[in-house]
PDB file of C-alpha atoms in Angstrom:
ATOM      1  CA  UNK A  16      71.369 125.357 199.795  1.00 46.00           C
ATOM      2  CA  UNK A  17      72.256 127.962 196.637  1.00 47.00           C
ATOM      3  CA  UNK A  18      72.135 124.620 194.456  1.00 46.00           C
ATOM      4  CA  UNK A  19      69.077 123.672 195.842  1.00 43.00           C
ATOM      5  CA  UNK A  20      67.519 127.077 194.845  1.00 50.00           C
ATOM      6  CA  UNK A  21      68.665 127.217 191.230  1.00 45.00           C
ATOM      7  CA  UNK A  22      66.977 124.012 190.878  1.00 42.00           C
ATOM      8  CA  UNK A  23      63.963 124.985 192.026  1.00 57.00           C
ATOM      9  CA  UNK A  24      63.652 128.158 189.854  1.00 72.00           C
ATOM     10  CA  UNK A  25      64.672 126.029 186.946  1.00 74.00           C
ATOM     11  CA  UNK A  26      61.697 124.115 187.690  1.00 76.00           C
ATOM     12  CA  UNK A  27      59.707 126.708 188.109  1.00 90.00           C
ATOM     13  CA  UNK A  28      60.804 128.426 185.376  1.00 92.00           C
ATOM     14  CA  UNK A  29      58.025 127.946 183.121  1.00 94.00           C
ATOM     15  CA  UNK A  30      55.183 129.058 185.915  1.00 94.00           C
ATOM     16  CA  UNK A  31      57.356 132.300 186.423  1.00 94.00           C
ATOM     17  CA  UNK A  32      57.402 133.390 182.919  1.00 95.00           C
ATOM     18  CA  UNK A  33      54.104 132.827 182.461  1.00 96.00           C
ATOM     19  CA  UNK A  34      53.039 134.979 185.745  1.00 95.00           C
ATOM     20  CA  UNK A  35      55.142 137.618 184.406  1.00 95.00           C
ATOM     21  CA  UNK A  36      53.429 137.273 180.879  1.00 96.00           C
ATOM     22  CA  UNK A  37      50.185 137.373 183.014  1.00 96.00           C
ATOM     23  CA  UNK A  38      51.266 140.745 184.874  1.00 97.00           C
ATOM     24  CA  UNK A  39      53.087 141.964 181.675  1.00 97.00           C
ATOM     25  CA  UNK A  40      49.655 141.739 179.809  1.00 96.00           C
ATOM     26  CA  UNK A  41      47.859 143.287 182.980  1.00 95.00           C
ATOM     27  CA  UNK A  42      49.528 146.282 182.392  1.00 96.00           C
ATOM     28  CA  UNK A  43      49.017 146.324 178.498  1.00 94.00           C
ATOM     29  CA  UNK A  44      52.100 145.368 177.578  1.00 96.00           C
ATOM     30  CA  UNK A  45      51.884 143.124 174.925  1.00 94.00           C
ATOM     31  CA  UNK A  46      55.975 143.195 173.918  1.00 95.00           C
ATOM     32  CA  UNK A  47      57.176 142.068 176.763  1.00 96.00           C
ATOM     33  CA  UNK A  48      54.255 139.568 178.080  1.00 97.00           C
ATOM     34  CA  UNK A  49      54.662 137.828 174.489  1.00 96.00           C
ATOM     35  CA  UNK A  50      57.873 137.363 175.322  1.00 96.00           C
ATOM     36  CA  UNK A  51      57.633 136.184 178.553  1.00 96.00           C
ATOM     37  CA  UNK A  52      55.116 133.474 177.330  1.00 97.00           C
ATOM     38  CA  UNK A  53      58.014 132.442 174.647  1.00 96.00           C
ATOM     39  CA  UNK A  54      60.234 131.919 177.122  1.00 96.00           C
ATOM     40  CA  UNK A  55      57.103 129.850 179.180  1.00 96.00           C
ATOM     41  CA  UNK A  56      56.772 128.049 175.897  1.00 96.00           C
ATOM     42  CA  UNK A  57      60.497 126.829 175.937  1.00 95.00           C
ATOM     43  CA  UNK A  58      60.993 126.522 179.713  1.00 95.00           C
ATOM     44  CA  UNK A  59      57.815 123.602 179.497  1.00 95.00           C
ATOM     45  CA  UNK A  60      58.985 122.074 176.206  1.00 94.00           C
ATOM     46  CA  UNK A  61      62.954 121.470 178.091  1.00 93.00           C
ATOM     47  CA  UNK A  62      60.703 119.900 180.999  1.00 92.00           C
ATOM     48  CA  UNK A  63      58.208 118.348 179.428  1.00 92.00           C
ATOM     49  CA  UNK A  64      55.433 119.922 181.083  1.00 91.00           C
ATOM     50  CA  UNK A  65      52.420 119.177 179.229  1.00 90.00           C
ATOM     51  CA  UNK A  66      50.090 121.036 181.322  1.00 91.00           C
ATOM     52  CA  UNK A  67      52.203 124.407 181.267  1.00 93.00           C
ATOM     53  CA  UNK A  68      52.524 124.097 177.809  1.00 94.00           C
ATOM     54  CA  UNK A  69      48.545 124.316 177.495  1.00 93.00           C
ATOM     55  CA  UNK A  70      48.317 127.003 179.655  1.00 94.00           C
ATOM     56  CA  UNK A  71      51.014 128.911 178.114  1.00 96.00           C
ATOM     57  CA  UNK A  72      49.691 127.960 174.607  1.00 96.00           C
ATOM     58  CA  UNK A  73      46.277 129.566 175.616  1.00 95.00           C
ATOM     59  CA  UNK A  74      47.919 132.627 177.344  1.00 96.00           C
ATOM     60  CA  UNK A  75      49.454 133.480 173.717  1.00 97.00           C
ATOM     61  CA  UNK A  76      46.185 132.382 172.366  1.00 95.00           C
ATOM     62  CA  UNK A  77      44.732 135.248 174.599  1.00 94.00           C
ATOM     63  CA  UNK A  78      47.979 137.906 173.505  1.00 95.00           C
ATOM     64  CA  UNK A  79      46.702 136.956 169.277  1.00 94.00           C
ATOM     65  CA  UNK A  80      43.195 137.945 170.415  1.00 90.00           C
ATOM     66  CA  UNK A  81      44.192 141.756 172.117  1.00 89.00           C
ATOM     67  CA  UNK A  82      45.997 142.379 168.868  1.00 89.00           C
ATOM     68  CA  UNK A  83      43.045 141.211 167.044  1.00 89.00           C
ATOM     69  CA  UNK A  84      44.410 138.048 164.983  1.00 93.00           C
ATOM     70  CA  UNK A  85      41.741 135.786 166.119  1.00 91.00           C
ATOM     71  CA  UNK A  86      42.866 133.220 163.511  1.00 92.00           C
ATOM     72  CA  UNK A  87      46.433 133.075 164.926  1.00 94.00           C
ATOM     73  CA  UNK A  88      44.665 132.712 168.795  1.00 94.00           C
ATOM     74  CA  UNK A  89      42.574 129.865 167.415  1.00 93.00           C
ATOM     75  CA  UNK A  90      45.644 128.622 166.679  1.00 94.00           C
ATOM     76  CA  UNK A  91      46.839 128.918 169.446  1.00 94.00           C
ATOM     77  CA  UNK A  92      43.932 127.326 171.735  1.00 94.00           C
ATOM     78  CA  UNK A  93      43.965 124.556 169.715  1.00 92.00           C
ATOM     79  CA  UNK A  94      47.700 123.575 170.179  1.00 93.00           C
ATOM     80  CA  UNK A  95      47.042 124.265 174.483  1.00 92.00           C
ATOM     81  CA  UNK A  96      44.350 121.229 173.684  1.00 89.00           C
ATOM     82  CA  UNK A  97      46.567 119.231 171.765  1.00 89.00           C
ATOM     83  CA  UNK A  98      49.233 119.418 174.468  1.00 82.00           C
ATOM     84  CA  UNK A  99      46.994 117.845 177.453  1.00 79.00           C
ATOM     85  CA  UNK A 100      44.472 115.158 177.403  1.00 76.00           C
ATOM     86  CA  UNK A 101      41.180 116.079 178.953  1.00 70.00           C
ATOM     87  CA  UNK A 102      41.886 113.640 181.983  1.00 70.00           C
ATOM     88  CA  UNK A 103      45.258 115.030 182.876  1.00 76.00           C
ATOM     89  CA  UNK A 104      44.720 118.692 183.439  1.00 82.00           C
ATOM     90  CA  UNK A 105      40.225 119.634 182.867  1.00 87.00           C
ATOM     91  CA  UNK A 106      40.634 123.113 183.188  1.00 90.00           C
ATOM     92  CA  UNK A 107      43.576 123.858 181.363  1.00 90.00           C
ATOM     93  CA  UNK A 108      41.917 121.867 178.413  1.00 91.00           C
ATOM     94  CA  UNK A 109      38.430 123.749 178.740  1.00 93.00           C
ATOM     95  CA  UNK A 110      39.363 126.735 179.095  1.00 92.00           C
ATOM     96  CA  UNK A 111      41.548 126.694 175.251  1.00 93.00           C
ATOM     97  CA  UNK A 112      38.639 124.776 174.460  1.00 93.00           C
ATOM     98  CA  UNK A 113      36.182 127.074 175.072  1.00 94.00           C
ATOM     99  CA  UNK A 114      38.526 129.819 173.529  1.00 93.00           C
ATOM    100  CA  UNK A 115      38.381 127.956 170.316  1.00 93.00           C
ATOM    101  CA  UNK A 116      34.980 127.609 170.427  1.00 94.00           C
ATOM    102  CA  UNK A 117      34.125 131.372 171.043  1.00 93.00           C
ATOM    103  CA  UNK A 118      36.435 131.862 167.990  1.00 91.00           C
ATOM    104  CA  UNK A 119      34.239 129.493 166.046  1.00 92.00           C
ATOM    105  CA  UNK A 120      31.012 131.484 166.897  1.00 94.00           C
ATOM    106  CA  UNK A 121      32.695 134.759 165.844  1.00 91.00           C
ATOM    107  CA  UNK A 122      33.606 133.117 162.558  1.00 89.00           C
ATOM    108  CA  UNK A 123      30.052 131.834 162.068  1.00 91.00           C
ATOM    109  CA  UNK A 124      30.428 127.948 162.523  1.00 91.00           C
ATOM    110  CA  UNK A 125      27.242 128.218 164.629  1.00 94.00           C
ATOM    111  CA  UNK A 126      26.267 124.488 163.382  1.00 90.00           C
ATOM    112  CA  UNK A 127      29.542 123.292 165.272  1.00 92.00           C
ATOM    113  CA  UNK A 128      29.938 125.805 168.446  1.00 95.00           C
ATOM    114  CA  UNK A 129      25.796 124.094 169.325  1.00 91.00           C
ATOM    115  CA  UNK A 130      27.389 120.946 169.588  1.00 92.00           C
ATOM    116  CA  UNK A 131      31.204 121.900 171.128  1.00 94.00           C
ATOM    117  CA  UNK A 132      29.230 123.864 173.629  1.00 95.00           C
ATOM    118  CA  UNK A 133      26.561 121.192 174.784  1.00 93.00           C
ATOM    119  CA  UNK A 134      29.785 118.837 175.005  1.00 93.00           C
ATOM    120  CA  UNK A 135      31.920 121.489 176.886  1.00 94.00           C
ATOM    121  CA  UNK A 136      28.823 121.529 179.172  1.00 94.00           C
ATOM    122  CA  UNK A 137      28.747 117.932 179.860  1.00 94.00           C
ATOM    123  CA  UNK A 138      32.418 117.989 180.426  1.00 93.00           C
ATOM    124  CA  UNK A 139      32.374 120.885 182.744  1.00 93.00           C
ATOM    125  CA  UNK A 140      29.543 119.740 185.002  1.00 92.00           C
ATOM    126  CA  UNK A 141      31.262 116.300 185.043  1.00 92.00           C
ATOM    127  CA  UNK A 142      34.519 117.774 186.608  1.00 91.00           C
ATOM    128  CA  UNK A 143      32.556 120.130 188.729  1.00 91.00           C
ATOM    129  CA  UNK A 144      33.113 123.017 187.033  1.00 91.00           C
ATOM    130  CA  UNK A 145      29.854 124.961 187.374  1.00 89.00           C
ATOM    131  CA  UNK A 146      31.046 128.730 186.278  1.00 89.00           C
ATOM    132  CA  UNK A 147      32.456 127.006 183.201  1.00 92.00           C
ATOM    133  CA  UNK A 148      29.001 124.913 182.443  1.00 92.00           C
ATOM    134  CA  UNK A 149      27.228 128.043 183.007  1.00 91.00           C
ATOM    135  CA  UNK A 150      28.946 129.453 180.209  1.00 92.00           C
ATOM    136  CA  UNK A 151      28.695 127.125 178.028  1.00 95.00           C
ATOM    137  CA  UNK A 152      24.801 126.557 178.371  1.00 93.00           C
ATOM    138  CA  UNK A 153      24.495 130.565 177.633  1.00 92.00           C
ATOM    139  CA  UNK A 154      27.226 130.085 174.584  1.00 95.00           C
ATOM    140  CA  UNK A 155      24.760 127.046 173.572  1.00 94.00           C
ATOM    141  CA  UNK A 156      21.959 129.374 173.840  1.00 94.00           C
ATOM    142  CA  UNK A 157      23.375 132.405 172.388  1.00 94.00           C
ATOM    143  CA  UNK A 158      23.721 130.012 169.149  1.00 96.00           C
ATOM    144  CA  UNK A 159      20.914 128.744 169.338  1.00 95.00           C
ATOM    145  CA  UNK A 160      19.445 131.963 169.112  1.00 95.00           C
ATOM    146  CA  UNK A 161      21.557 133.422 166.287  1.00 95.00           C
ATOM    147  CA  UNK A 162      20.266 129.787 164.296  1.00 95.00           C
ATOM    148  CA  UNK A 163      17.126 131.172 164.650  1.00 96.00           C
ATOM    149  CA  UNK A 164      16.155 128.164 167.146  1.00 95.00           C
ATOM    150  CA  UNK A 165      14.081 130.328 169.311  1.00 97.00           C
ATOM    151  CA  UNK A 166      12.464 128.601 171.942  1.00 97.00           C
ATOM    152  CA  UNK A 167      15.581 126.050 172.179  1.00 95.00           C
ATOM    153  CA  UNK A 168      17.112 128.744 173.302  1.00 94.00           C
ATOM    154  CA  UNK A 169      14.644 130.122 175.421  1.00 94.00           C
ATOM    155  CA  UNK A 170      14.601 126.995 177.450  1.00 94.00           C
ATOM    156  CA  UNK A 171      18.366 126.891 177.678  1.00 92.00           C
ATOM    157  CA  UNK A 172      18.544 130.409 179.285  1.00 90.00           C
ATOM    158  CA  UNK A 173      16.087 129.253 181.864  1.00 91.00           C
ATOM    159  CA  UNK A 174      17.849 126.256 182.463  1.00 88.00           C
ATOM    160  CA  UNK A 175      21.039 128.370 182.892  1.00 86.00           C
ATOM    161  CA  UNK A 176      19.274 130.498 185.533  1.00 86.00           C
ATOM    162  CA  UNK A 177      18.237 127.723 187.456  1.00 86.00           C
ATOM    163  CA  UNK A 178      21.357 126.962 187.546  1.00 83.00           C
ATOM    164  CA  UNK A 179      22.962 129.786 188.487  1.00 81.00           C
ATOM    165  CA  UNK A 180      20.396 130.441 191.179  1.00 80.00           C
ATOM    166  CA  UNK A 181      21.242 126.864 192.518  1.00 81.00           C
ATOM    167  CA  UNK A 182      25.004 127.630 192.578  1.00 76.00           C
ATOM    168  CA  UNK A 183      24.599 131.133 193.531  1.00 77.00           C
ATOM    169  CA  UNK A 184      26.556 132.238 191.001  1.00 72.00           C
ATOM    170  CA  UNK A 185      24.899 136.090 191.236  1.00 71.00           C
ATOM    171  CA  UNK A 186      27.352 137.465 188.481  1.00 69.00           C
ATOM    172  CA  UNK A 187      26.007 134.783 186.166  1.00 67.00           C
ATOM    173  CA  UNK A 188      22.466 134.838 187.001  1.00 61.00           C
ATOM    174  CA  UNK A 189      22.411 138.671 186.715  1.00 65.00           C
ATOM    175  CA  UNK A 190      24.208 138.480 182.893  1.00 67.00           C
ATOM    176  CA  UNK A 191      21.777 135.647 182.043  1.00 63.00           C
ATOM    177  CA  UNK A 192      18.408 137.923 183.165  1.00 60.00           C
TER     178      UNK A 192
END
């Protein structure tokens, strides 16, 4: 039975460190939650475990962005994408996508985040993902705005609340009024 349980934490290995990184960065402590996602990072590359690898790829991603090196979390998101195909784990992928894409709008590539963020959208409603499509159609309209693209954007904020009404997503439709 003691052999059966060392396995099992070495297989879960990856997931723990990461939950520890999680909590670690819960309680603002950046040391020790980066190096809890380090040891994520290696745990998932002994097993091969794409997925964990994105997610623990985008947790760092997220660790860069509290100590303000947004380059280094773009990084970061785009290596979590690079480790999963869209098919094999959606929200893993989206989610460092959409991280990336955020990073793009900070940086000014408005041209770009327009189009990653109808695509995200597409993507997202496809997999039934509705909080994540709601975000994108408000990050599509929040460019669209900045582009100067007025009443493009207009109509994609009342799309988004017609949405968000539909899926009663009240936290949504109250940030997109």
């Amino acid at each position: 039975a003691e052999s059966d349980s060392v396995v099992e934490t070495e297989e879960m290995a990856g997931d723990l460190y990461l939950q520890r990184a999680r909590y670690a960065a819960s309680r603002a402590d950046r040391a020790a939650a980066t190096g809890f996602v380090k040891r994520a990072i290696l745990a998932y590359q002994d097993r091969a475990d794409r997925r964990g690898l994105a997610a623990a790829h985008t947790e760092f991603g997220l660790l860069m962005l509290a100590n303000e090196q947004l380059s280094d979390a773009r990084d970061y998101f785009v290596i979590a994408t690079q480790n999963v195909e869209r098919q094999e784990a959606v929200f893993e992928w989206i989610r460092a996508s959409s991280l990336d894409t955020v990073g793009s709008f900070v940086f000014g590539a408005l041209t770009d985040v327009s189009a990653r963020a109808e695509r995200l959208r597409e993507i997202a409603d496809a997999a039934g993902m509705r909080g994540w499509a709601l975000f994108h159609r408000f990050l599509q309209a929040r460019t669209l705005f900045e582009l100067g693209r007025y009443e493009e954007a207009g109509r994609c904020l009342e799309h988004a609340l017609t949405s968000a009404q539909a899926y009663q997503q009240r936290g949504a439709y109250t940030v997109l009024l």
